[in-house]
Amino acid sequence: MTRILIVYQSKPAIVPGLEKGFENAEVETITFLANEHHHWVDKYVFHAINKWAHNLRILKKGKFLFSRHSLTHWNYLNTELVKFYKENNPDFVFFIHGIHYSESTLSQIKAPKVAWLVDPVQDPKRLTLFAANLGWYFSYSKIAISILNGLGFENTSYLPHAVDHNEFRYIPGTKKSIDISFVGKHSVHREKFILAALEVTNKVNLYGSRWVAPALSKPSLLKAIKGIECYGEKLNKLYNSSKVVLSIIAKPENILETQSGINMRPYEILASGSVLCSDNYDELHPELINNQNLILFNNIDEFKQSLYTLLKDKQKIENVSASGRKFIEGRFSYDEMAKTILAKFKEIQDGISS
């Protein structure tokens, strides 16, 4: 049986869905997750020393002590990946970026190598670092592909995010007790929208890291925080219990760099049967239409007005959510993604053997 090594990390939870997709295509998967290969010396000793050196201004930001030590996280990670690869000898290796690996590591991995960019990277130097020494490079961002093409990388193509339709699904009869929910790490930009939502309704549920400290001086925001992590079935239940689910994926206003690509969260929200309320972005699917199967906004004022209008119109909530669910049904699945990746591996393999 063909065996693929998937190289990524455990969160965000992309790997489980992709594993199912490969298994449905009768391909065995093994995984190398970066967060499971972090040596305690780096985690507790090197990290602490570097933090103090930065705080005391002994070391400039962006500079780190022990960078050449074998137990520093990136060095250790590269060593462990090569070791893992040689022990398991997979037919293909699929990298998800995120984290990149060294040229030396890639040269020791003799199997066909394909990678997929899932982060909003548009810097040419980083893209070159990611795409070099690979048989093919996928990206969820068409802008990133255009930049790579301009740099001379022709072996690139678009691969959108996917949704696990077994995990994210509509649960009929679920009471919509939450007006709006949001799941994601804190940022100043995101906080502005949550505070705006709290001006419209107090039925706001918020999950994510780094929210507590900025919320200590804002009682309504603190009350909205329901936890740090929300994954899997719990996340699907949260979406099903929400009239509206907020997705903030674009850069803050006045930032020059254009956001490109759609992450997996909007597809998960649509599949759950809730209203997707999102900031506007490039590369919107032509069948996703504002006020028909999702709600889009360009700024805080538009967002507040849209939320206020929606919460007063139960029929519109039902219509938009039903249309969104119809759009995503049977689309953007991990099965589709796995078939696309496998076809590319076979193409590369055939090219090597011919």
C-alpha positions as MATLAB code, in Angstrom:
seq = 'MTRILIVYQSKPAIVPGLEKGFENAEVETITFLANEHHHWVDKYVFHAINKWAHNLRILKKGKFLFSRHSLTHWNYLNTELVKFYKENNPDFVFFIHGIHYSESTLSQIKAPKVAWLVDPVQDPKRLTLFAANLGWYFSYSKIAISILNGLGFENTSYLPHAVDHNEFRYIPGTKKSIDISFVGKHSVHREKFILAALEVTNKVNLYGSRWVAPALSKPSLLKAIKGIECYGEKLNKLYNSSKVVLSIIAKPENILETQSGINMRPYEILASGSVLCSDNYDELHPELINNQNLILFNNIDEFKQSLYTLLKDKQKIENVSASGRKFIEGRFSYDEMAKTILAKFKEIQDGISS';
ca = [
       0.000    0.000    0.000;
       1.211    3.526   -0.839;
       2.286    5.432    2.261;
       2.446    9.221    2.681;
       4.265   11.088    5.431;
       2.449   14.303    6.427;
       4.688   16.900    8.072;
       2.964   19.714   10.010;
       1.770   20.361   13.583;
      -1.317   19.359   15.570;
      -3.029   22.783   15.488;
      -4.796   24.087   13.539;
      -6.434   20.713   13.015;
      -5.771   20.137    9.312;
      -4.032   16.760    9.549;
      -6.971   14.614   10.846;
      -9.224   15.573    7.928;
      -6.430   15.052    5.409;
      -5.613   11.645    6.930;
      -9.242   10.590    6.388;
      -9.075   11.824    2.794;
      -5.982    9.731    2.078;
      -7.414    6.691    3.870;
     -10.576    6.932    1.729;
      -8.245    6.844   -1.294;
      -6.695    3.653    0.172;
      -3.423    5.351    1.051;
      -1.707    4.817    4.405;
      -0.599    7.939    6.302;
       2.011    8.561    8.961;
       2.541   11.960   10.581;
       5.409   14.031   11.895;
       4.001   16.821   14.078;
       6.492   19.549   14.992;
       4.960   20.288   18.398;
       5.655   16.685   19.455;
       9.391   17.113   18.806;
      10.453   19.969   21.080;
      13.391   19.109   23.348;
      12.990   20.151   26.990;
      16.396   21.873   27.017;
      15.254   24.329   24.345;
      11.755   24.692   25.791;
      12.750   25.433   29.374;
      16.416   26.508   29.336;
      17.267   28.148   26.001;
      13.890   29.878   25.767;
      14.164   31.352   29.282;
      17.719   32.608   28.717;
      16.778   34.211   25.387;
      13.743   35.877   26.977;
      15.850   37.433   29.742;
      18.517   38.514   27.252;
      15.848   40.300   25.182;
      14.194   41.883   28.243;
      17.541   43.154   29.546;
      18.430   44.368   26.028;
      21.599   42.295   25.985;
      20.313   40.730   22.768;
      18.562   42.487   19.909;
      15.061   41.355   18.946;
      15.184   38.739   16.224;
      18.556   37.463   17.488;
      18.852   34.303   19.596;
      21.543   32.587   21.636;
      22.291   28.868   21.051;
      21.128   29.086   17.410;
      23.785   26.524   16.361;
      23.185   24.129   19.236;
      21.785   20.743   18.185;
      18.979   20.939   20.780;
      17.655   24.324   19.638;
      14.129   23.687   18.405;
      14.669   24.134   14.654;
      17.933   22.138   14.586;
      16.435   19.357   16.691;
      13.297   19.328   14.540;
      15.317   18.865   11.344;
      17.374   16.053   12.879;
      14.263   14.281   14.174;
      12.447   14.572   10.816;
      15.339   12.976    8.901;
      15.517   10.221   11.517;
      11.737    9.661   11.335;
      11.812    9.573    7.516;
      14.622    7.006    7.376;
      12.926    4.799    9.978;
       9.578    4.777    8.145;
      10.665    5.051    4.492;
       7.412    6.529    3.054;
       6.654    6.642   -0.676;
       5.813   10.367   -0.611;
       6.302   13.304    1.786;
       3.723   16.083    2.073;
       4.744   19.257    3.940;
       2.255   21.826    5.203;
       3.743   25.323    5.680;
       3.928   26.921    8.380;
       7.219   25.572    9.397;
       9.907   25.093    6.779;
      12.826   22.689    6.937;
      16.458   23.100    5.903;
      17.934   22.426    2.480;
      20.091   19.729    4.086;
      16.998   17.996    5.501;
      15.171   18.104    2.162;
      18.219   16.701    0.344;
      18.211   13.672    2.665;
      14.546   12.978    1.945;
      14.738   11.114   -1.367;
      11.003   10.455   -1.810;
       8.963   12.867   -3.985;
       8.225   16.002   -1.946;
       5.189   18.283   -2.267;
       4.228   21.170    0.027;
       1.169   23.321    0.637;
       1.188   26.900    1.961;
      -1.640   27.564    4.435;
      -0.326   30.766    6.051;
      -0.722   34.328    4.677;
       2.896   34.592    3.485;
       3.591   37.017    0.647;
       7.201   37.945    1.344;
       9.274   36.803   -1.705;
      12.250   35.690    0.439;
      10.101   33.475    2.650;
       8.189   32.083   -0.319;
      11.479   31.215   -2.031;
      12.648   29.523    1.177;
       9.425   27.498    1.320;
       9.176   26.468   -2.339;
      12.802   25.573   -3.084;
      13.892   21.921   -3.453;
      10.352   20.557   -3.860;
       8.668   18.676   -6.674;
       5.547   20.865   -6.468;
       4.263   23.732   -4.355;
       0.572   24.264   -3.642;
      -0.821   27.420   -2.037;
      -4.217   28.513   -0.758;
      -3.258   32.032   -1.908;
      -3.350   32.945   -5.589;
      -1.261   36.046   -4.847;
       1.486   33.829   -3.373;
       1.395   31.692   -6.539;
       1.710   34.809   -8.702;
       4.726   35.978   -6.670;
       6.370   32.559   -6.966;
       5.746   32.491  -10.724;
       7.402   35.897  -10.963;
      10.403   34.479   -9.100;
      10.723   31.660  -11.626;
       8.848   28.919   -9.733;
       6.566   27.336  -12.323;
       5.725   24.144  -10.423;
       3.016   25.806   -8.341;
      -0.783   25.720   -8.291;
      -3.819   26.696   -6.235;
      -5.126   24.356   -3.537;
      -7.898   25.735   -1.305;
      -8.561   24.771    2.295;
     -11.064   21.986    2.970;
     -13.723   21.034    5.484;
     -14.414   17.707    7.182;
     -18.115   17.302    6.381;
     -18.488   14.524    8.960;
     -17.260   16.796   11.731;
     -18.779   20.112   10.655;
     -22.441   19.575    9.872;
     -25.903   20.972   10.492;
     -27.659   19.587   13.591;
     -31.440   20.020   13.080;
     -33.410   21.313   16.051;
     -30.442   22.936   17.829;
     -31.577   25.981   19.802;
     -29.880   29.188   18.597;
     -29.186   30.587   22.078;
     -26.096   32.599   21.044;
     -26.444   35.706   18.889;
     -22.846   35.719   17.639;
     -19.742   33.643   18.337;
     -16.078   33.966   17.464;
     -13.164   31.533   17.804;
      -9.609   32.762   17.389;
      -6.507   34.211   19.006;
      -6.674   37.777   20.313;
      -5.483   40.707   18.244;
      -6.194   44.408   18.651;
      -7.971   44.350   15.281;
     -10.226   41.451   16.273;
     -10.965   42.985   19.683;
     -12.473   46.050   17.999;
     -15.029   43.875   16.216;
     -15.923   41.884   19.341;
     -16.470   45.123   21.264;
     -18.623   46.368   18.374;
     -20.696   43.161   18.556;
     -21.154   43.710   22.297;
     -22.675   47.114   21.534;
     -25.377   45.307   19.559;
     -25.970   42.265   21.807;
     -24.720   40.760   25.058;
     -25.210   37.200   23.742;
     -21.637   36.898   22.489;
     -19.538   33.748   22.961;
     -15.787   34.044   22.523;
     -13.105   31.333   22.535;
      -9.394   31.788   21.998;
      -6.027   32.492   23.564;
      -4.665   35.795   24.914;
      -8.084   37.412   25.459;
      -8.172   37.507   29.269;
      -5.460   40.149   29.885;
      -6.937   42.804   27.535;
     -10.431   41.975   28.841;
      -9.631   42.654   32.511;
     -10.505   46.334   32.077;
     -13.569   45.597   29.896;
     -16.251   43.690   31.882;
     -18.514   42.955   28.889;
     -15.595   41.459   26.942;
     -14.485   39.400   29.955;
     -18.010   38.019   30.332;
     -18.058   36.988   26.652;
     -14.953   34.769   27.031;
     -16.071   31.160   27.417;
     -12.752   29.372   27.083;
      -9.384   29.140   25.366;
      -9.841   26.086   23.147;
     -12.812   24.925   21.115;
     -12.290   22.082   18.640;
     -14.093   19.235   16.929;
     -17.599   18.325   18.080;
     -17.605   21.120   20.664;
     -16.852   23.661   17.927;
     -19.558   22.266   15.647;
     -22.093   22.524   18.512;
     -21.010   26.119   19.170;
     -21.571   27.042   15.510;
     -24.953   25.253   15.441;
     -26.008   27.124   18.598;
     -25.067   30.518   17.083;
     -27.303   32.648   14.887;
     -24.206   34.299   13.424;
     -20.540   33.225   13.449;
     -17.886   35.886   12.938;
     -14.786   35.240   10.857;
     -12.061   37.887   10.745;
      -9.360   36.769    8.332;
      -8.203   39.929    6.569;
      -5.544   42.437    7.565;
      -6.609   45.509    9.576;
      -7.771   48.562    7.672;
      -5.011   50.729    6.131;
      -2.529   47.833    5.935;
      -1.030   47.913    2.445;
      -0.515   44.175    1.961;
      -3.643   42.557    0.518;
      -4.958   39.477    2.278;
      -5.172   36.547   -0.089;
      -6.797   33.162    0.285;
      -9.574   31.777    2.469;
      -8.657   29.721    5.525;
     -10.636   26.676    6.642;
     -12.839   28.439    9.202;
     -15.366   30.005    6.761;
     -15.978   26.598    5.147;
     -16.525   25.013    8.573;
     -19.011   27.727    9.546;
     -20.964   27.316    6.301;
     -21.059   23.532    6.713;
     -22.470   23.875   10.255;
     -25.480   25.765    8.927;
     -24.888   29.090   10.675;
     -24.654   32.520    9.066;
     -21.051   33.275    8.092;
     -20.309   36.941    8.769;
     -16.851   37.772    7.431;
     -14.618   40.655    6.513;
     -14.263   41.031    2.764;
     -11.309   39.429    1.033;
      -9.836   38.581   -2.337;
     -10.425   35.267   -4.088;
     -14.035   34.953   -2.978;
     -15.718   32.055   -4.765;
     -18.026   33.485   -7.464;
     -20.992   31.592   -5.996;
     -20.517   33.182   -2.558;
     -22.696   36.285   -2.738;
     -23.112   38.918   -0.050;
     -26.538   38.882    1.633;
     -27.440   35.633   -0.122;
     -25.298   32.860    1.374;
     -22.994   34.878    3.648;
     -22.635   38.386    5.063;
     -19.574   40.459    4.169;
     -18.366   43.725    5.678;
     -15.525   46.146    4.936;
     -15.292   48.003    8.254;
     -16.652   48.099   11.810;
     -19.621   50.323   10.982;
     -20.761   47.958    8.212;
     -20.327   45.006   10.570;
     -22.417   46.579   13.349;
     -25.195   47.544   10.967;
     -25.261   44.071    9.385;
     -25.375   42.346   12.776;
     -28.116   44.655   14.059;
     -30.227   44.050   10.935;
     -29.701   40.291   11.001;
     -30.638   39.823   14.646;
     -33.960   41.592   13.993;
     -34.759   39.394   10.977;
     -35.133   35.698   11.874;
     -36.233   34.813    8.337;
     -33.110   36.320    6.789;
     -30.929   34.350    9.214;
     -32.684   31.138    8.145;
     -32.445   31.983    4.437;
     -28.756   32.994    4.472;
     -27.701   30.013    6.608;
     -29.646   27.546    4.424;
     -28.120   29.028    1.247;
     -24.626   28.869    2.756;
     -25.136   25.235    3.689;
     -26.353   24.460    0.163;
     -23.243   26.148   -1.329;
     -20.753   24.095    0.697;
     -22.580   20.751    0.509;
     -20.290   18.122   -1.027;
     -17.599   20.702   -1.846;
     -14.109   21.499   -0.589;
     -13.808   18.072    1.024;
     -10.601   16.447    2.233;
     -11.380   13.584   -0.162;
     -11.097   16.027   -3.080;
      -7.910   17.491   -1.649;
      -6.309   14.074   -1.160;
      -7.066   13.102   -4.787;
      -5.468   16.329   -6.068;
      -2.321   15.768   -3.993;
      -2.057   12.093   -4.977;
      -2.410   12.957   -8.670;
       0.476   15.415   -8.356;
       2.674   12.869   -6.554;
       1.993   10.322   -9.317;
       2.845   12.932  -11.954;
       6.158   13.682  -10.215;
       6.918    9.990   -9.739;
       6.215    9.237  -13.411;
       8.496   12.118  -14.384;
      11.306   10.730  -12.227;
      10.969    7.225  -13.627;
      10.709    8.274  -17.300;
];
